[in-house]
């Protein structure tokens, strides 16, 4: 089975889905050193987004979030790809400067947490393995 | 999105990897917000300059991009400290070194070392209908509303990208059809100087990121309009407001929602934002003071308590005969500097924006009062 969205940043990769139904503020929600979700209230607290396919509805909060994504990349803790339902500036900019493949326009509810998927971001395709 | 041949070449990396990334940011934002093309801009104002705000992540990013050059007049938002007087203030050497690295990297890109949230008090006054890419929220509100220039609320990286390419995606406030008020606020009493910041904050909590049209204000100077916009941009996401016979643009949709503002609404905002009793220091300059405001403070000051006034470097250079209890600080402000680390637990301010962010970002207490009351030591 595959789902189609729209390309924001091209790239091909595969990996395990981590799905957050909460919008994400990279500043404050994610530790740039470990890639762990650190927001106290988040249901996936202490889970890592490093080397995962990170799906969430959209970004929120400070525009510094783009820089946190860049730092995750430099620390080797960036997600392999990002999937958004409704892309906005902070996450899109962060994905571009950090070379993280990104697909937009996906209904997050269709994505089972923990599933293995293959991403072809240029074509906007998510394929379940 | 339509791209010219030259823009295609930049996207393909002919001017280097950094400019390719910069234009990719602009075109991606254009795609997200349905812009048809990029449009040329006259200037940029870049936020995310303070090391306190952007940390090591932002520092690394700006240094990695520092070999590229801006192609339009570009200025910086306030930094985390006065770039010259930081040692006197007790800023740590580690903080100062990192802050100075950020400034050095931006300066080497051609961004003018003028760190201010009020560039229009410091020689950069965009003309009416000119397109600009500014990011500091109160400066955006001022440019759109008072000057009639056209800008979206940019983030740090998108403003920097616009500076490197000289253009911005044509959407939002760059399009005349979006510059129409969606709500009307009615003020049926005379506003004091101090009421402008309270009114702005109140309107922002209700209008969020819509354009409000404010009726009942007979006259207002630049400083009052600056306070109004800063309050609305801090509590909501106001990027533009309209006032009949005062702002160059003033048009609303048919049958907008109407809200009557009372004096009580404004006093409630003041009470909500006043969380402290004994300020360690009185601060002015959120947003940065103009030359005229500082002269007026000097003329009216009665209190002997310590006062810090934040302004641009351009204004600071013109200030003479400073009263002994007053310190003039440039390039920075109480919101983006590590004020808590300097041992300050409570500040007095006449700005709702300052009160809002001091509590949220710096976790210090605030006394919010009128400038007149603070200068008289009440």
PDB file of N, CA, C and O in Angstrom, chain B residues 20-95:
ATOM      1  N   UNK B  20      21.501  28.749  -3.215  1.00  0.00           N
ATOM      2  CA  UNK B  20      20.524  27.763  -3.706  1.00  0.00           C
ATOM      3  C   UNK B  20      19.556  27.385  -2.586  1.00  0.00           C
ATOM      4  O   UNK B  20      18.344  27.300  -2.784  1.00  0.00           O
ATOM      5  N   UNK B  21      20.090  27.189  -1.377  1.00  0.00           N
ATOM      6  CA  UNK B  21      19.224  26.879  -0.221  1.00  0.00           C
ATOM      7  C   UNK B  21      18.311  28.056   0.091  1.00  0.00           C
ATOM      8  O   UNK B  21      17.128  27.886   0.397  1.00  0.00           O
ATOM      9  N   UNK B  22      18.885  29.263   0.007  1.00  0.00           N
ATOM     10  CA  UNK B  22      18.098  30.464   0.341  1.00  0.00           C
ATOM     11  C   UNK B  22      16.903  30.595  -0.595  1.00  0.00           C
ATOM     12  O   UNK B  22      15.774  30.835  -0.156  1.00  0.00           O
ATOM     13  N   UNK B  23      17.135  30.414  -1.891  1.00  0.00           N
ATOM     14  CA  UNK B  23      16.014  30.577  -2.827  1.00  0.00           C
ATOM     15  C   UNK B  23      15.039  29.404  -2.700  1.00  0.00           C
ATOM     16  O   UNK B  23      13.837  29.547  -2.900  1.00  0.00           O
ATOM     17  N   UNK B  24      15.566  28.235  -2.312  1.00  0.00           N
ATOM     18  CA  UNK B  24      14.685  27.088  -2.071  1.00  0.00           C
ATOM     19  C   UNK B  24      13.723  27.384  -0.913  1.00  0.00           C
ATOM     20  O   UNK B  24      12.546  27.019  -0.940  1.00  0.00           O
ATOM     21  N   UNK B  25      14.238  28.063   0.127  1.00  0.00           N
ATOM     22  CA  UNK B  25      13.373  28.470   1.243  1.00  0.00           C
ATOM     23  C   UNK B  25      12.266  29.393   0.735  1.00  0.00           C
ATOM     24  O   UNK B  25      11.084  29.212   1.040  1.00  0.00           O
ATOM     25  N   UNK B  26      12.644  30.379  -0.091  1.00  0.00           N
ATOM     26  CA  UNK B  26      11.648  31.343  -0.585  1.00  0.00           C
ATOM     27  C   UNK B  26      10.609  30.674  -1.479  1.00  0.00           C
ATOM     28  O   UNK B  26       9.416  30.933  -1.364  1.00  0.00           O
ATOM     29  N   UNK B  27      11.066  29.778  -2.379  1.00  0.00           N
ATOM     30  CA  UNK B  27      10.106  29.153  -3.302  1.00  0.00           C
ATOM     31  C   UNK B  27       9.216  28.144  -2.557  1.00  0.00           C
ATOM     32  O   UNK B  27       8.047  28.005  -2.878  1.00  0.00           O
ATOM     33  N   UNK B  28       9.780  27.473  -1.554  1.00  0.00           N
ATOM     34  CA  UNK B  28       8.961  26.518  -0.790  1.00  0.00           C
ATOM     35  C   UNK B  28       7.881  27.251   0.003  1.00  0.00           C
ATOM     36  O   UNK B  28       6.722  26.834   0.022  1.00  0.00           O
ATOM     37  N   UNK B  29       8.257  28.367   0.627  1.00  0.00           N
ATOM     38  CA  UNK B  29       7.245  29.159   1.335  1.00  0.00           C
ATOM     39  C   UNK B  29       6.210  29.668   0.339  1.00  0.00           C
ATOM     40  O   UNK B  29       5.011  29.685   0.617  1.00  0.00           O
ATOM     41  N   UNK B  30       6.683  30.051  -0.840  1.00  0.00           N
ATOM     42  CA  UNK B  30       5.771  30.490  -1.893  1.00  0.00           C
ATOM     43  C   UNK B  30       4.784  29.394  -2.264  1.00  0.00           C
ATOM     44  O   UNK B  30       3.584  29.654  -2.416  1.00  0.00           O
ATOM     45  N   UNK B  31       5.272  28.165  -2.383  1.00  0.00           N
ATOM     46  CA  UNK B  31       4.383  27.039  -2.702  1.00  0.00           C
ATOM     47  C   UNK B  31       3.374  26.792  -1.582  1.00  0.00           C
ATOM     48  O   UNK B  31       2.198  26.571  -1.828  1.00  0.00           O
ATOM     49  N   UNK B  32       3.859  26.838  -0.337  1.00  0.00           N
ATOM     50  CA  UNK B  32       2.963  26.574   0.797  1.00  0.00           C
ATOM     51  C   UNK B  32       1.850  27.629   0.855  1.00  0.00           C
ATOM     52  O   UNK B  32       0.693  27.316   1.124  1.00  0.00           O
ATOM     53  N   UNK B  33       2.205  28.883   0.593  1.00  0.00           N
ATOM     54  CA  UNK B  33       1.218  29.965   0.737  1.00  0.00           C
ATOM     55  C   UNK B  33       0.648  30.434  -0.606  1.00  0.00           C
ATOM     56  O   UNK B  33       0.087  31.518  -0.704  1.00  0.00           O
ATOM     57  N   UNK B  34       0.842  29.614  -1.659  1.00  0.00           N
ATOM     58  CA  UNK B  34       0.243  29.882  -2.972  1.00  0.00           C
ATOM     59  C   UNK B  34       0.680  31.201  -3.618  1.00  0.00           C
ATOM     60  O   UNK B  34      -0.135  31.909  -4.208  1.00  0.00           O
ATOM     61  N   UNK B  35       1.951  31.538  -3.485  1.00  0.00           N
ATOM     62  CA  UNK B  35       2.473  32.702  -4.212  1.00  0.00           C
ATOM     63  C   UNK B  35       2.703  32.300  -5.661  1.00  0.00           C
ATOM     64  O   UNK B  35       3.081  31.160  -5.933  1.00  0.00           O
ATOM     65  N   UNK B  36       2.498  33.232  -6.584  1.00  0.00           N
ATOM     66  CA  UNK B  36       2.731  32.908  -7.995  1.00  0.00           C
ATOM     67  C   UNK B  36       4.174  33.137  -8.404  1.00  0.00           C
ATOM     68  O   UNK B  36       4.665  32.554  -9.359  1.00  0.00           O
ATOM     69  N   UNK B  37       4.840  34.052  -7.683  1.00  0.00           N
ATOM     70  CA  UNK B  37       6.211  34.404  -8.077  1.00  0.00           C
ATOM     71  C   UNK B  37       6.937  35.067  -6.907  1.00  0.00           C
ATOM     72  O   UNK B  37       6.332  35.374  -5.883  1.00  0.00           O
ATOM     73  N   UNK B  38       8.236  35.309  -7.110  1.00  0.00           N
ATOM     74  CA  UNK B  38       9.011  36.100  -6.159  1.00  0.00           C
ATOM     75  C   UNK B  38       8.951  37.562  -6.610  1.00  0.00           C
ATOM     76  O   UNK B  38       8.923  37.835  -7.812  1.00  0.00           O
ATOM     77  N   UNK B  39       8.943  38.493  -5.646  1.00  0.00           N
ATOM     78  CA  UNK B  39       8.963  39.915  -6.004  1.00  0.00           C
ATOM     79  C   UNK B  39      10.172  40.583  -5.353  1.00  0.00           C
ATOM     80  O   UNK B  39      10.586  40.195  -4.256  1.00  0.00           O
ATOM     81  N   UNK B  40      10.752  41.603  -6.016  1.00  0.00           N
ATOM     82  CA  UNK B  40      11.919  42.279  -5.446  1.00  0.00           C
ATOM     83  C   UNK B  40      11.561  43.055  -4.179  1.00  0.00           C
ATOM     84  O   UNK B  40      10.456  43.590  -4.074  1.00  0.00           O
ATOM     85  N   UNK B  41      12.487  43.093  -3.240  1.00  0.00           N
ATOM     86  CA  UNK B  41      12.276  43.834  -1.994  1.00  0.00           C
ATOM     87  C   UNK B  41      13.329  44.922  -1.855  1.00  0.00           C
ATOM     88  O   UNK B  41      14.399  44.845  -2.463  1.00  0.00           O
ATOM     89  N   UNK B  42      13.011  45.930  -1.016  1.00  0.00           N
ATOM     90  CA  UNK B  42      13.942  47.047  -0.807  1.00  0.00           C
ATOM     91  C   UNK B  42      14.851  46.838   0.395  1.00  0.00           C
ATOM     92  O   UNK B  42      15.971  47.333   0.420  1.00  0.00           O
ATOM     93  N   UNK B  43      14.346  46.164   1.418  1.00  0.00           N
ATOM     94  CA  UNK B  43      15.187  45.983   2.607  1.00  0.00           C
ATOM     95  C   UNK B  43      14.719  44.762   3.392  1.00  0.00           C
ATOM     96  O   UNK B  43      13.611  44.268   3.188  1.00  0.00           O
ATOM     97  N   UNK B  44      15.594  44.296   4.283  1.00  0.00           N
ATOM     98  CA  UNK B  44      15.201  43.239   5.216  1.00  0.00           C
ATOM     99  C   UNK B  44      15.583  43.657   6.631  1.00  0.00           C
ATOM    100  O   UNK B  44      16.479  44.491   6.826  1.00  0.00           O
ATOM    101  N   UNK B  45      14.864  43.078   7.585  1.00  0.00           N
ATOM    102  CA  UNK B  45      15.191  43.276   9.001  1.00  0.00           C
ATOM    103  C   UNK B  45      15.140  41.876   9.583  1.00  0.00           C
ATOM    104  O   UNK B  45      14.113  41.205   9.511  1.00  0.00           O
ATOM    105  N   UNK B  46      16.282  41.413  10.096  1.00  0.00           N
ATOM    106  CA  UNK B  46      16.458  39.985  10.380  1.00  0.00           C
ATOM    107  C   UNK B  46      16.402  39.721  11.884  1.00  0.00           C
ATOM    108  O   UNK B  46      17.203  40.260  12.654  1.00  0.00           O
ATOM    109  N   UNK B  47      15.473  38.871  12.306  1.00  0.00           N
ATOM    110  CA  UNK B  47      15.374  38.525  13.726  1.00  0.00           C
ATOM    111  C   UNK B  47      16.223  37.291  14.008  1.00  0.00           C
ATOM    112  O   UNK B  47      16.824  36.714  13.105  1.00  0.00           O
ATOM    113  N   UNK B  48      16.236  36.870  15.263  1.00  0.00           N
ATOM    114  CA  UNK B  48      17.055  35.710  15.624  1.00  0.00           C
ATOM    115  C   UNK B  48      18.520  36.092  15.676  1.00  0.00           C
ATOM    116  O   UNK B  48      19.380  35.428  15.103  1.00  0.00           O
ATOM    117  N   UNK B  49      18.822  37.191  16.347  1.00  0.00           N
ATOM    118  CA  UNK B  49      20.201  37.681  16.440  1.00  0.00           C
ATOM    119  C   UNK B  49      20.773  37.428  17.836  1.00  0.00           C
ATOM    120  O   UNK B  49      21.962  37.177  17.995  1.00  0.00           O
ATOM    121  N   UNK B  50      19.900  37.440  18.856  1.00  0.00           N
ATOM    122  CA  UNK B  50      20.376  37.259  20.220  1.00  0.00           C
ATOM    123  C   UNK B  50      20.800  35.813  20.479  1.00  0.00           C
ATOM    124  O   UNK B  50      20.060  34.875  20.167  1.00  0.00           O
ATOM    125  N   UNK B  51      21.980  35.652  21.082  1.00  0.00           N
ATOM    126  CA  UNK B  51      22.430  34.299  21.443  1.00  0.00           C
ATOM    127  C   UNK B  51      21.479  33.679  22.465  1.00  0.00           C
ATOM    128  O   UNK B  51      21.249  32.470  22.451  1.00  0.00           O
ATOM    129  N   UNK B  52      20.874  34.511  23.323  1.00  0.00           N
ATOM    130  CA  UNK B  52      19.905  33.978  24.292  1.00  0.00           C
ATOM    131  C   UNK B  52      18.730  33.307  23.574  1.00  0.00           C
ATOM    132  O   UNK B  52      18.209  32.293  24.023  1.00  0.00           O
ATOM    133  N   UNK B  53      18.324  33.880  22.444  1.00  0.00           N
ATOM    134  CA  UNK B  53      17.169  33.352  21.730  1.00  0.00           C
ATOM    135  C   UNK B  53      17.522  32.156  20.858  1.00  0.00           C
ATOM    136  O   UNK B  53      16.841  31.139  20.876  1.00  0.00           O
ATOM    137  N   UNK B  54      18.594  32.264  20.060  1.00  0.00           N
ATOM    138  CA  UNK B  54      18.857  31.227  19.043  1.00  0.00           C
ATOM    139  C   UNK B  54      19.857  30.167  19.491  1.00  0.00           C
ATOM    140  O   UNK B  54      19.946  29.110  18.874  1.00  0.00           O
ATOM    141  N   UNK B  55      20.612  30.458  20.537  1.00  0.00           N
ATOM    142  CA  UNK B  55      21.514  29.447  21.102  1.00  0.00           C
ATOM    143  C   UNK B  55      22.576  28.958  20.131  1.00  0.00           C
ATOM    144  O   UNK B  55      22.838  29.566  19.090  1.00  0.00           O
ATOM    145  N   UNK B  56      23.183  27.810  20.470  1.00  0.00           N
ATOM    146  CA  UNK B  56      24.250  27.250  19.634  1.00  0.00           C
ATOM    147  C   UNK B  56      23.725  26.838  18.257  1.00  0.00           C
ATOM    148  O   UNK B  56      24.448  26.899  17.267  1.00  0.00           O
ATOM    149  N   UNK B  57      22.442  26.414  18.214  1.00  0.00           N
ATOM    150  CA  UNK B  57      21.866  25.965  16.941  1.00  0.00           C
ATOM    151  C   UNK B  57      21.890  27.095  15.919  1.00  0.00           C
ATOM    152  O   UNK B  57      22.352  26.931  14.790  1.00  0.00           O
ATOM    153  N   UNK B  58      21.398  28.262  16.346  1.00  0.00           N
ATOM    154  CA  UNK B  58      21.348  29.404  15.435  1.00  0.00           C
ATOM    155  C   UNK B  58      22.733  29.931  15.107  1.00  0.00           C
ATOM    156  O   UNK B  58      23.016  30.308  13.964  1.00  0.00           O
ATOM    157  N   UNK B  59      23.602  29.948  16.114  1.00  0.00           N
ATOM    158  CA  UNK B  59      24.983  30.413  15.905  1.00  0.00           C
ATOM    159  C   UNK B  59      25.670  29.580  14.828  1.00  0.00           C
ATOM    160  O   UNK B  59      26.269  30.112  13.884  1.00  0.00           O
ATOM    161  N   UNK B  60      25.558  28.253  14.948  1.00  0.00           N
ATOM    162  CA  UNK B  60      26.200  27.369  13.964  1.00  0.00           C
ATOM    163  C   UNK B  60      25.649  27.617  12.566  1.00  0.00           C
ATOM    164  O   UNK B  60      26.394  27.686  11.588  1.00  0.00           O
ATOM    165  N   UNK B  61      24.325  27.752  12.489  1.00  0.00           N
ATOM    166  CA  UNK B  61      23.702  27.951  11.184  1.00  0.00           C
ATOM    167  C   UNK B  61      24.200  29.244  10.540  1.00  0.00           C
ATOM    168  O   UNK B  61      24.619  29.260   9.380  1.00  0.00           O
ATOM    169  N   UNK B  62      24.171  30.341  11.289  1.00  0.00           N
ATOM    170  CA  UNK B  62      24.556  31.636  10.712  1.00  0.00           C
ATOM    171  C   UNK B  62      26.032  31.622  10.310  1.00  0.00           C
ATOM    172  O   UNK B  62      26.409  32.134   9.259  1.00  0.00           O
ATOM    173  N   UNK B  63      26.872  30.993  11.132  1.00  0.00           N
ATOM    174  CA  UNK B  63      28.298  30.905  10.756  1.00  0.00           C
ATOM    175  C   UNK B  63      28.477  30.079   9.483  1.00  0.00           C
ATOM    176  O   UNK B  63      29.285  30.424   8.622  1.00  0.00           O
ATOM    177  N   UNK B  64      27.697  28.982   9.350  1.00  0.00           N
ATOM    178  CA  UNK B  64      27.824  28.145   8.151  1.00  0.00           C
ATOM    179  C   UNK B  64      27.396  28.893   6.888  1.00  0.00           C
ATOM    180  O   UNK B  64      27.835  28.568   5.789  1.00  0.00           O
ATOM    181  N   UNK B  65      26.527  29.862   7.044  1.00  0.00           N
ATOM    182  CA  UNK B  65      26.032  30.623   5.880  1.00  0.00           C
ATOM    183  C   UNK B  65      26.823  31.919   5.660  1.00  0.00           C
ATOM    184  O   UNK B  65      26.519  32.681   4.752  1.00  0.00           O
ATOM    185  N   UNK B  66      27.823  32.208   6.505  1.00  0.00           N
ATOM    186  CA  UNK B  66      28.400  33.558   6.537  1.00  0.00           C
ATOM    187  C   UNK B  66      29.238  33.919   5.312  1.00  0.00           C
ATOM    188  O   UNK B  66      29.603  35.072   5.143  1.00  0.00           O
ATOM    189  N   UNK B  67      29.524  32.953   4.429  1.00  0.00           N
ATOM    190  CA  UNK B  67      30.310  33.301   3.239  1.00  0.00           C
ATOM    191  C   UNK B  67      29.443  33.924   2.143  1.00  0.00           C
ATOM    192  O   UNK B  67      29.957  34.525   1.204  1.00  0.00           O
ATOM    193  N   UNK B  68      28.124  33.818   2.258  1.00  0.00           N
ATOM    194  CA  UNK B  68      27.244  34.409   1.235  1.00  0.00           C
ATOM    195  C   UNK B  68      27.001  35.885   1.555  1.00  0.00           C
ATOM    196  O   UNK B  68      27.147  36.308   2.692  1.00  0.00           O
ATOM    197  N   UNK B  69      26.647  36.639   0.527  1.00  0.00           N
ATOM    198  CA  UNK B  69      26.473  38.092   0.725  1.00  0.00           C
ATOM    199  C   UNK B  69      25.034  38.541   0.451  1.00  0.00           C
ATOM    200  O   UNK B  69      24.414  38.076  -0.506  1.00  0.00           O
ATOM    201  N   UNK B  70      24.552  39.475   1.270  1.00  0.00           N
ATOM    202  CA  UNK B  70      23.217  40.019   1.038  1.00  0.00           C
ATOM    203  C   UNK B  70      23.256  40.987  -0.145  1.00  0.00           C
ATOM    204  O   UNK B  70      24.295  41.560  -0.452  1.00  0.00           O
ATOM    205  N   UNK B  71      22.096  41.162  -0.804  1.00  0.00           N
ATOM    206  CA  UNK B  71      22.053  42.029  -1.994  1.00  0.00           C
ATOM    207  C   UNK B  71      21.117  43.228  -1.813  1.00  0.00           C
ATOM    208  O   UNK B  71      20.966  44.031  -2.732  1.00  0.00           O
ATOM    209  N   UNK B  72      20.461  43.348  -0.648  1.00  0.00           N
ATOM    210  CA  UNK B  72      19.663  44.546  -0.359  1.00  0.00           C
ATOM    211  C   UNK B  72      20.010  45.036   1.048  1.00  0.00           C
ATOM    212  O   UNK B  72      20.590  44.297   1.841  1.00  0.00           O
ATOM    213  N   UNK B  73      19.642  46.291   1.342  1.00  0.00           N
ATOM    214  CA  UNK B  73      19.914  46.845   2.675  1.00  0.00           C
ATOM    215  C   UNK B  73      19.292  45.943   3.743  1.00  0.00           C
ATOM    216  O   UNK B  73      18.105  45.620   3.692  1.00  0.00           O
ATOM    217  N   UNK B  74      20.099  45.524   4.692  1.00  0.00           N
ATOM    218  CA  UNK B  74      19.627  44.580   5.702  1.00  0.00           C
ATOM    219  C   UNK B  74      20.126  44.992   7.077  1.00  0.00           C
ATOM    220  O   UNK B  74      21.261  45.434   7.228  1.00  0.00           O
ATOM    221  N   UNK B  75      19.250  44.852   8.034  1.00  0.00           N
ATOM    222  CA  UNK B  75      19.591  45.226   9.411  1.00  0.00           C
ATOM    223  C   UNK B  75      19.269  44.086  10.366  1.00  0.00           C
ATOM    224  O   UNK B  75      18.506  43.189  10.037  1.00  0.00           O
ATOM    225  N   UNK B  76      19.825  44.183  11.569  1.00  0.00           N
ATOM    226  CA  UNK B  76      19.646  43.115  12.567  1.00  0.00           C
ATOM    227  C   UNK B  76      18.629  43.541  13.627  1.00  0.00           C
ATOM    228  O   UNK B  76      18.539  44.703  13.977  1.00  0.00           O
ATOM    229  N   UNK B  77      17.935  42.566  14.170  1.00  0.00           N
ATOM    230  CA  UNK B  77      17.094  42.759  15.347  1.00  0.00           C
ATOM    231  C   UNK B  77      18.030  42.868  16.569  1.00  0.00           C
ATOM    232  O   UNK B  77      19.208  42.528  16.465  1.00  0.00           O
ATOM    233  N   UNK B  78      17.542  43.324  17.716  1.00  0.00           N
ATOM    234  CA  UNK B  78      18.414  43.428  18.889  1.00  0.00           C
ATOM    235  C   UNK B  78      19.150  42.130  19.258  1.00  0.00           C
ATOM    236  O   UNK B  78      18.619  41.029  19.111  1.00  0.00           O
ATOM    237  N   UNK B  79      20.369  42.311  19.735  1.00  0.00           N
ATOM    238  CA  UNK B  79      21.209  41.207  20.201  1.00  0.00           C
ATOM    239  C   UNK B  79      21.028  41.037  21.712  1.00  0.00           C
ATOM    240  O   UNK B  79      20.286  41.783  22.341  1.00  0.00           O
ATOM    241  N   UNK B  80      21.742  40.076  22.286  1.00  0.00           N
ATOM    242  CA  UNK B  80      21.580  39.762  23.703  1.00  0.00           C
ATOM    243  C   UNK B  80      22.319  40.683  24.660  1.00  0.00           C
ATOM    244  O   UNK B  80      22.274  40.480  25.876  1.00  0.00           O
ATOM    245  N   UNK B  81      23.010  41.689  24.113  1.00  0.00           N
ATOM    246  CA  UNK B  81      23.758  42.609  25.002  1.00  0.00           C
ATOM    247  C   UNK B  81      24.157  43.841  24.217  1.00  0.00           C
ATOM    248  O   UNK B  81      24.184  43.819  22.985  1.00  0.00           O
ATOM    249  N   UNK B  82      24.442  44.929  24.936  1.00  0.00           N
ATOM    250  CA  UNK B  82      25.045  46.093  24.305  1.00  0.00           C
ATOM    251  C   UNK B  82      26.414  45.642  23.778  1.00  0.00           C
ATOM    252  O   UNK B  82      27.216  45.073  24.523  1.00  0.00           O
ATOM    253  N   UNK B  83      26.673  45.852  22.494  1.00  0.00           N
ATOM    254  CA  UNK B  83      27.866  45.255  21.885  1.00  0.00           C
ATOM    255  C   UNK B  83      29.159  45.896  22.388  1.00  0.00           C
ATOM    256  O   UNK B  83      30.236  45.324  22.254  1.00  0.00           O
ATOM    257  N   UNK B  84      29.059  47.077  22.980  1.00  0.00           N
ATOM    258  CA  UNK B  84      30.255  47.729  23.525  1.00  0.00           C
ATOM    259  C   UNK B  84      30.313  47.695  25.047  1.00  0.00           C
ATOM    260  O   UNK B  84      31.356  47.469  25.631  1.00  0.00           O
ATOM    261  N   UNK B  85      29.164  47.920  25.694  1.00  0.00           N
ATOM    262  CA  UNK B  85      29.149  48.076  27.151  1.00  0.00           C
ATOM    263  C   UNK B  85      28.835  46.791  27.911  1.00  0.00           C
ATOM    264  O   UNK B  85      28.406  46.830  29.045  1.00  0.00           O
ATOM    265  N   UNK B  86      29.011  45.627  27.291  1.00  0.00           N
ATOM    266  CA  UNK B  86      28.539  44.400  27.930  1.00  0.00           C
ATOM    267  C   UNK B  86      29.275  44.047  29.212  1.00  0.00           C
ATOM    268  O   UNK B  86      28.696  43.479  30.143  1.00  0.00           O
ATOM    269  N   UNK B  87      30.550  44.423  29.283  1.00  0.00           N
ATOM    270  CA  UNK B  87      31.312  44.031  30.483  1.00  0.00           C
ATOM    271  C   UNK B  87      30.796  44.721  31.750  1.00  0.00           C
ATOM    272  O   UNK B  87      30.674  44.099  32.790  1.00  0.00           O
ATOM    273  N   UNK B  88      30.449  46.011  31.613  1.00  0.00           N
ATOM    274  CA  UNK B  88      29.919  46.773  32.746  1.00  0.00           C
ATOM    275  C   UNK B  88      28.639  46.166  33.285  1.00  0.00           C
ATOM    276  O   UNK B  88      28.307  46.313  34.448  1.00  0.00           O
ATOM    277  N   UNK B  89      27.879  45.510  32.416  1.00  0.00           N
ATOM    278  CA  UNK B  89      26.572  44.990  32.825  1.00  0.00           C
ATOM    279  C   UNK B  89      26.681  43.642  33.524  1.00  0.00           C
ATOM    280  O   UNK B  89      25.709  43.146  34.078  1.00  0.00           O
ATOM    281  N   UNK B  90      27.854  43.006  33.468  1.00  0.00           N
ATOM    282  CA  UNK B  90      28.008  41.712  34.112  1.00  0.00           C
ATOM    283  C   UNK B  90      27.626  40.535  33.233  1.00  0.00           C
ATOM    284  O   UNK B  90      27.371  39.434  33.718  1.00  0.00           O
ATOM    285  N   UNK B  91      27.576  40.758  31.924  1.00  0.00           N
ATOM    286  CA  UNK B  91      27.324  39.654  30.983  1.00  0.00           C
ATOM    287  C   UNK B  91      28.548  38.714  31.027  1.00  0.00           C
ATOM    288  O   UNK B  91      29.684  39.180  31.049  1.00  0.00           O
ATOM    289  N   UNK B  92      28.284  37.396  31.010  1.00  0.00           N
ATOM    290  CA  UNK B  92      29.413  36.458  31.117  1.00  0.00           C
ATOM    291  C   UNK B  92      30.250  36.473  29.834  1.00  0.00           C
ATOM    292  O   UNK B  92      29.736  36.758  28.746  1.00  0.00           O
ATOM    293  N   UNK B  93      31.536  36.146  29.966  1.00  0.00           N
ATOM    294  CA  UNK B  93      32.428  36.168  28.810  1.00  0.00           C
ATOM    295  C   UNK B  93      31.983  35.142  27.763  1.00  0.00           C
ATOM    296  O   UNK B  93      32.017  35.407  26.565  1.00  0.00           O
ATOM    297  N   UNK B  94      31.516  33.980  28.244  1.00  0.00           N
ATOM    298  CA  UNK B  94      31.099  32.929  27.304  1.00  0.00           C
ATOM    299  C   UNK B  94      29.924  33.409  26.456  1.00  0.00           C
ATOM    300  O   UNK B  94      29.906  33.236  25.236  1.00  0.00           O
ATOM    301  N   UNK B  95      28.939  34.033  27.115  1.00  0.00           N
ATOM    302  CA  UNK B  95      27.775  34.552  26.388  1.00  0.00           C
ATOM    303  C   UNK B  95      28.241  35.612  25.389  1.00  0.00           C
ATOM    304  O   UNK B  95      27.855  35.588  24.215  1.00  0.00           O
TER     305      UNK B  95
END
